[in-house]
Amino acid sequence: MEPFEINLAGQVLNIQPRLDGAYDIFDGSEKIGTVVPVSANGQTNWTSEELNVDYAKQIGELIDEYKL
């Protein structure tokens, strides 16, 4: 999958898919973190070691929308 952009409340983030299913998140050229989808009970939850839980969830939801 090719890199793409999402817009989160006016902030344009660059998304770089990884082969392991995770996504690296960039603000401009600066990597701000990685989000990882975790499937449970038919739902996808998004986690990140570097990013706030709510922020990672919002980014993940926009990634899901982009993939549709």
PDB file of N, CA, C and O in Angstrom, residues 16-61:
ATOM      1  N   GLN A  16       2.351   6.147   6.558  1.00  0.00           N
ATOM      2  CA  GLN A  16       3.204   5.201   5.836  1.00  0.00           C
ATOM      3  C   GLN A  16       2.870   3.783   6.316  1.00  0.00           C
ATOM      4  O   GLN A  16       3.233   3.410   7.436  1.00  0.00           O
ATOM      5  N   PRO A  17       2.140   3.005   5.499  1.00  0.00           N
ATOM      6  CA  PRO A  17       1.845   1.619   5.886  1.00  0.00           C
ATOM      7  C   PRO A  17       3.126   0.796   5.993  1.00  0.00           C
ATOM      8  O   PRO A  17       4.079   1.012   5.239  1.00  0.00           O
ATOM      9  N   ARG A  18       3.137  -0.135   6.951  1.00  0.00           N
ATOM     10  CA  ARG A  18       4.277  -1.031   7.123  1.00  0.00           C
ATOM     11  C   ARG A  18       3.864  -2.444   6.750  1.00  0.00           C
ATOM     12  O   ARG A  18       2.680  -2.781   6.766  1.00  0.00           O
ATOM     13  N   LEU A  19       4.823  -3.281   6.440  1.00  0.00           N
ATOM     14  CA  LEU A  19       4.538  -4.658   6.048  1.00  0.00           C
ATOM     15  C   LEU A  19       3.923  -5.476   7.181  1.00  0.00           C
ATOM     16  O   LEU A  19       3.218  -6.449   6.931  1.00  0.00           O
ATOM     17  N   ASP A  20       4.172  -5.085   8.426  1.00  0.00           N
ATOM     18  CA  ASP A  20       3.645  -5.841   9.567  1.00  0.00           C
ATOM     19  C   ASP A  20       2.215  -5.440   9.950  1.00  0.00           C
ATOM     20  O   ASP A  20       1.676  -5.902  10.942  1.00  0.00           O
ATOM     21  N   GLY A  21       1.591  -4.549   9.150  1.00  0.00           N
ATOM     22  CA  GLY A  21       0.211  -4.141   9.413  1.00  0.00           C
ATOM     23  C   GLY A  21       0.081  -2.870  10.222  1.00  0.00           C
ATOM     24  O   GLY A  21      -1.005  -2.318  10.360  1.00  0.00           O
ATOM     25  N   ALA A  22       1.177  -2.378  10.762  1.00  0.00           N
ATOM     26  CA  ALA A  22       1.170  -1.124  11.521  1.00  0.00           C
ATOM     27  C   ALA A  22       1.318   0.047  10.545  1.00  0.00           C
ATOM     28  O   ALA A  22       1.560  -0.144   9.350  1.00  0.00           O
ATOM     29  N   TYR A  23       1.154   1.257  11.076  1.00  0.00           N
ATOM     30  CA  TYR A  23       1.267   2.472  10.258  1.00  0.00           C
ATOM     31  C   TYR A  23       2.148   3.479  10.988  1.00  0.00           C
ATOM     32  O   TYR A  23       1.892   3.784  12.157  1.00  0.00           O
ATOM     33  N   ASP A  24       3.168   3.986  10.290  1.00  0.00           N
ATOM     34  CA  ASP A  24       3.987   5.063  10.836  1.00  0.00           C
ATOM     35  C   ASP A  24       3.295   6.381  10.518  1.00  0.00           C
ATOM     36  O   ASP A  24       2.815   6.592   9.402  1.00  0.00           O
ATOM     37  N   ILE A  25       3.263   7.283  11.509  1.00  0.00           N
ATOM     38  CA  ILE A  25       2.563   8.554  11.383  1.00  0.00           C
ATOM     39  C   ILE A  25       3.596   9.681  11.364  1.00  0.00           C
ATOM     40  O   ILE A  25       4.438   9.766  12.262  1.00  0.00           O
ATOM     41  N   PHE A  26       3.498  10.545  10.356  1.00  0.00           N
ATOM     42  CA  PHE A  26       4.422  11.657  10.205  1.00  0.00           C
ATOM     43  C   PHE A  26       3.661  12.976  10.185  1.00  0.00           C
ATOM     44  O   PHE A  26       2.599  13.072   9.568  1.00  0.00           O
ATOM     45  N   ASP A  27       4.203  13.964  10.879  1.00  0.00           N
ATOM     46  CA  ASP A  27       3.725  15.344  10.797  1.00  0.00           C
ATOM     47  C   ASP A  27       4.796  16.081  10.012  1.00  0.00           C
ATOM     48  O   ASP A  27       5.873  16.378  10.546  1.00  0.00           O
ATOM     49  N   GLY A  28       4.534  16.300   8.726  1.00  0.00           N
ATOM     50  CA  GLY A  28       5.584  16.789   7.842  1.00  0.00           C
ATOM     51  C   GLY A  28       6.600  15.685   7.645  1.00  0.00           C
ATOM     52  O   GLY A  28       6.246  14.561   7.322  1.00  0.00           O
ATOM     53  N   SER A  29       7.863  15.966   7.919  1.00  0.00           N
ATOM     54  CA  SER A  29       8.898  14.937   7.785  1.00  0.00           C
ATOM     55  C   SER A  29       9.259  14.299   9.123  1.00  0.00           C
ATOM     56  O   SER A  29      10.103  13.419   9.190  1.00  0.00           O
ATOM     57  N   GLU A  30       8.598  14.736  10.202  1.00  0.00           N
ATOM     58  CA  GLU A  30       8.892  14.223  11.541  1.00  0.00           C
ATOM     59  C   GLU A  30       7.963  13.064  11.910  1.00  0.00           C
ATOM     60  O   GLU A  30       6.738  13.218  11.907  1.00  0.00           O
ATOM     61  N   LYS A  31       8.560  11.911  12.215  1.00  0.00           N
ATOM     62  CA  LYS A  31       7.759  10.766  12.664  1.00  0.00           C
ATOM     63  C   LYS A  31       7.296  11.032  14.093  1.00  0.00           C
ATOM     64  O   LYS A  31       8.107  11.270  14.985  1.00  0.00           O
ATOM     65  N   ILE A  32       5.964  11.005  14.291  1.00  0.00           N
ATOM     66  CA  ILE A  32       5.432  11.271  15.623  1.00  0.00           C
ATOM     67  C   ILE A  32       5.007   9.996  16.349  1.00  0.00           C
ATOM     68  O   ILE A  32       4.751  10.026  17.541  1.00  0.00           O
ATOM     69  N   GLY A  33       4.927   8.889  15.618  1.00  0.00           N
ATOM     70  CA  GLY A  33       4.564   7.634  16.269  1.00  0.00           C
ATOM     71  C   GLY A  33       4.122   6.580  15.279  1.00  0.00           C
ATOM     72  O   GLY A  33       4.162   6.780  14.066  1.00  0.00           O
ATOM     73  N   THR A  34       3.685   5.462  15.832  1.00  0.00           N
ATOM     74  CA  THR A  34       3.192   4.326  15.065  1.00  0.00           C
ATOM     75  C   THR A  34       1.874   3.887  15.674  1.00  0.00           C
ATOM     76  O   THR A  34       1.759   3.836  16.907  1.00  0.00           O
ATOM     77  N   VAL A  35       0.887   3.594  14.836  1.00  0.00           N
ATOM     78  CA  VAL A  35      -0.368   3.033  15.332  1.00  0.00           C
ATOM     79  C   VAL A  35      -0.486   1.604  14.828  1.00  0.00           C
ATOM     80  O   VAL A  35      -0.041   1.272  13.728  1.00  0.00           O
ATOM     81  N   VAL A  36      -1.081   0.759  15.678  1.00  0.00           N
ATOM     82  CA  VAL A  36      -1.206  -0.662  15.383  1.00  0.00           C
ATOM     83  C   VAL A  36      -2.668  -1.068  15.548  1.00  0.00           C
ATOM     84  O   VAL A  36      -3.259  -0.819  16.604  1.00  0.00           O
ATOM     85  N   PRO A  37      -3.265  -1.700  14.517  1.00  0.00           N
ATOM     86  CA  PRO A  37      -4.635  -2.176  14.666  1.00  0.00           C
ATOM     87  C   PRO A  37      -4.665  -3.484  15.452  1.00  0.00           C
ATOM     88  O   PRO A  37      -3.848  -4.374  15.226  1.00  0.00           O
ATOM     89  N   VAL A  38      -5.609  -3.581  16.395  1.00  0.00           N
ATOM     90  CA  VAL A  38      -5.786  -4.790  17.183  1.00  0.00           C
ATOM     91  C   VAL A  38      -7.247  -5.206  17.045  1.00  0.00           C
ATOM     92  O   VAL A  38      -8.136  -4.459  17.455  1.00  0.00           O
ATOM     93  N   SER A  39      -7.487  -6.375  16.451  1.00  0.00           N
ATOM     94  CA  SER A  39      -8.856  -6.842  16.253  1.00  0.00           C
ATOM     95  C   SER A  39      -9.296  -7.694  17.425  1.00  0.00           C
ATOM     96  O   SER A  39      -8.563  -8.565  17.886  1.00  0.00           O
ATOM     97  N   ALA A  40     -10.519  -7.402  17.915  1.00  0.00           N
ATOM     98  CA  ALA A  40     -11.103  -8.169  19.007  1.00  0.00           C
ATOM     99  C   ALA A  40     -12.620  -8.104  18.895  1.00  0.00           C
ATOM    100  O   ALA A  40     -13.184  -7.019  18.737  1.00  0.00           O
ATOM    101  N   ASN A  41     -13.265  -9.251  18.958  1.00  0.00           N
ATOM    102  CA  ASN A  41     -14.726  -9.328  18.903  1.00  0.00           C
ATOM    103  C   ASN A  41     -15.304  -8.614  17.683  1.00  0.00           C
ATOM    104  O   ASN A  41     -16.317  -7.923  17.777  1.00  0.00           O
ATOM    105  N   GLY A  42     -14.655  -8.744  16.535  1.00  0.00           N
ATOM    106  CA  GLY A  42     -15.148  -8.147  15.310  1.00  0.00           C
ATOM    107  C   GLY A  42     -14.921  -6.652  15.184  1.00  0.00           C
ATOM    108  O   GLY A  42     -15.391  -6.027  14.251  1.00  0.00           O
ATOM    109  N   GLN A  43     -14.220  -6.061  16.134  1.00  0.00           N
ATOM    110  CA  GLN A  43     -13.933  -4.634  16.103  1.00  0.00           C
ATOM    111  C   GLN A  43     -12.425  -4.422  16.013  1.00  0.00           C
ATOM    112  O   GLN A  43     -11.653  -5.240  16.491  1.00  0.00           O
ATOM    113  N   THR A  44     -12.055  -3.308  15.430  1.00  0.00           N
ATOM    114  CA  THR A  44     -10.639  -2.937  15.366  1.00  0.00           C
ATOM    115  C   THR A  44     -10.391  -1.797  16.335  1.00  0.00           C
ATOM    116  O   THR A  44     -11.049  -0.770  16.277  1.00  0.00           O
ATOM    117  N   ASN A  45      -9.470  -2.007  17.249  1.00  0.00           N
ATOM    118  CA  ASN A  45      -9.018  -0.959  18.159  1.00  0.00           C
ATOM    119  C   ASN A  45      -7.601  -0.581  17.744  1.00  0.00           C
ATOM    120  O   ASN A  45      -6.853  -1.408  17.248  1.00  0.00           O
ATOM    121  N   TRP A  46      -7.259   0.680  17.961  1.00  0.00           N
ATOM    122  CA  TRP A  46      -5.953   1.186  17.553  1.00  0.00           C
ATOM    123  C   TRP A  46      -5.130   1.541  18.783  1.00  0.00           C
ATOM    124  O   TRP A  46      -5.624   2.196  19.686  1.00  0.00           O
ATOM    125  N   THR A  47      -3.897   1.084  18.804  1.00  0.00           N
ATOM    126  CA  THR A  47      -3.014   1.359  19.927  1.00  0.00           C
ATOM    127  C   THR A  47      -1.715   1.991  19.434  1.00  0.00           C
ATOM    128  O   THR A  47      -1.365   1.886  18.261  1.00  0.00           O
ATOM    129  N   SER A  48      -1.010   2.611  20.366  1.00  0.00           N
ATOM    130  CA  SER A  48       0.284   3.215  20.064  1.00  0.00           C
ATOM    131  C   SER A  48       1.074   3.345  21.346  1.00  0.00           C
ATOM    132  O   SER A  48       0.515   3.672  22.395  1.00  0.00           O
ATOM    133  N   GLU A  49       2.368   3.075  21.261  1.00  0.00           N
ATOM    134  CA  GLU A  49       3.233   3.267  22.417  1.00  0.00           C
ATOM    135  C   GLU A  49       3.639   4.731  22.568  1.00  0.00           C
ATOM    136  O   GLU A  49       3.912   5.188  23.668  1.00  0.00           O
ATOM    137  N   GLU A  50       3.670   5.473  21.448  1.00  0.00           N
ATOM    138  CA  GLU A  50       4.153   6.850  21.482  1.00  0.00           C
ATOM    139  C   GLU A  50       3.046   7.887  21.601  1.00  0.00           C
ATOM    140  O   GLU A  50       3.287   8.992  22.079  1.00  0.00           O
ATOM    141  N   LEU A  51       1.845   7.559  21.132  1.00  0.00           N
ATOM    142  CA  LEU A  51       0.775   8.538  21.041  1.00  0.00           C
ATOM    143  C   LEU A  51      -0.293   8.324  22.109  1.00  0.00           C
ATOM    144  O   LEU A  51      -0.529   7.202  22.545  1.00  0.00           O
ATOM    145  N   ASN A  52      -0.964   9.402  22.467  1.00  0.00           N
ATOM    146  CA  ASN A  52      -2.092   9.366  23.377  1.00  0.00           C
ATOM    147  C   ASN A  52      -3.138   8.384  22.844  1.00  0.00           C
ATOM    148  O   ASN A  52      -3.358   8.303  21.636  1.00  0.00           O
ATOM    149  N   VAL A  53      -3.817   7.668  23.734  1.00  0.00           N
ATOM    150  CA  VAL A  53      -4.792   6.646  23.343  1.00  0.00           C
ATOM    151  C   VAL A  53      -5.887   7.225  22.443  1.00  0.00           C
ATOM    152  O   VAL A  53      -6.211   6.652  21.402  1.00  0.00           O
ATOM    153  N   ASP A  54      -6.461   8.360  22.818  1.00  0.00           N
ATOM    154  CA  ASP A  54      -7.533   8.961  22.023  1.00  0.00           C
ATOM    155  C   ASP A  54      -7.024   9.438  20.668  1.00  0.00           C
ATOM    156  O   ASP A  54      -7.710   9.296  19.649  1.00  0.00           O
ATOM    157  N   TYR A  55      -5.835  10.007  20.645  1.00  0.00           N
ATOM    158  CA  TYR A  55      -5.234  10.493  19.402  1.00  0.00           C
ATOM    159  C   TYR A  55      -4.986   9.316  18.455  1.00  0.00           C
ATOM    160  O   TYR A  55      -5.309   9.380  17.268  1.00  0.00           O
ATOM    161  N   ALA A  56      -4.438   8.222  18.981  1.00  0.00           N
ATOM    162  CA  ALA A  56      -4.181   7.031  18.175  1.00  0.00           C
ATOM    163  C   ALA A  56      -5.495   6.466  17.631  1.00  0.00           C
ATOM    164  O   ALA A  56      -5.573   6.042  16.473  1.00  0.00           O
ATOM    165  N   LYS A  57      -6.540   6.474  18.453  1.00  0.00           N
ATOM    166  CA  LYS A  57      -7.848   5.971  18.027  1.00  0.00           C
ATOM    167  C   LYS A  57      -8.404   6.814  16.881  1.00  0.00           C
ATOM    168  O   LYS A  57      -8.909   6.276  15.897  1.00  0.00           O
ATOM    169  N   GLN A  58      -8.300   8.134  16.995  1.00  0.00           N
ATOM    170  CA  GLN A  58      -8.796   9.024  15.937  1.00  0.00           C
ATOM    171  C   GLN A  58      -8.031   8.805  14.636  1.00  0.00           C
ATOM    172  O   GLN A  58      -8.626   8.755  13.559  1.00  0.00           O
ATOM    173  N   ILE A  59      -6.723   8.678  14.727  1.00  0.00           N
ATOM    174  CA  ILE A  59      -5.904   8.421  13.537  1.00  0.00           C
ATOM    175  C   ILE A  59      -6.305   7.087  12.913  1.00  0.00           C
ATOM    176  O   ILE A  59      -6.501   6.978  11.702  1.00  0.00           O
ATOM    177  N   GLY A  60      -6.457   6.076  13.742  1.00  0.00           N
ATOM    178  CA  GLY A  60      -6.841   4.750  13.256  1.00  0.00           C
ATOM    179  C   GLY A  60      -8.181   4.758  12.554  1.00  0.00           C
ATOM    180  O   GLY A  60      -8.360   4.108  11.508  1.00  0.00           O
ATOM    181  N   GLU A  61      -9.149   5.485  13.105  1.00  0.00           N
ATOM    182  CA  GLU A  61     -10.468   5.570  12.471  1.00  0.00           C
ATOM    183  C   GLU A  61     -10.377   6.231  11.103  1.00  0.00           C
ATOM    184  O   GLU A  61     -11.049   5.807  10.154  1.00  0.00           O
TER     185      GLU A  61
END
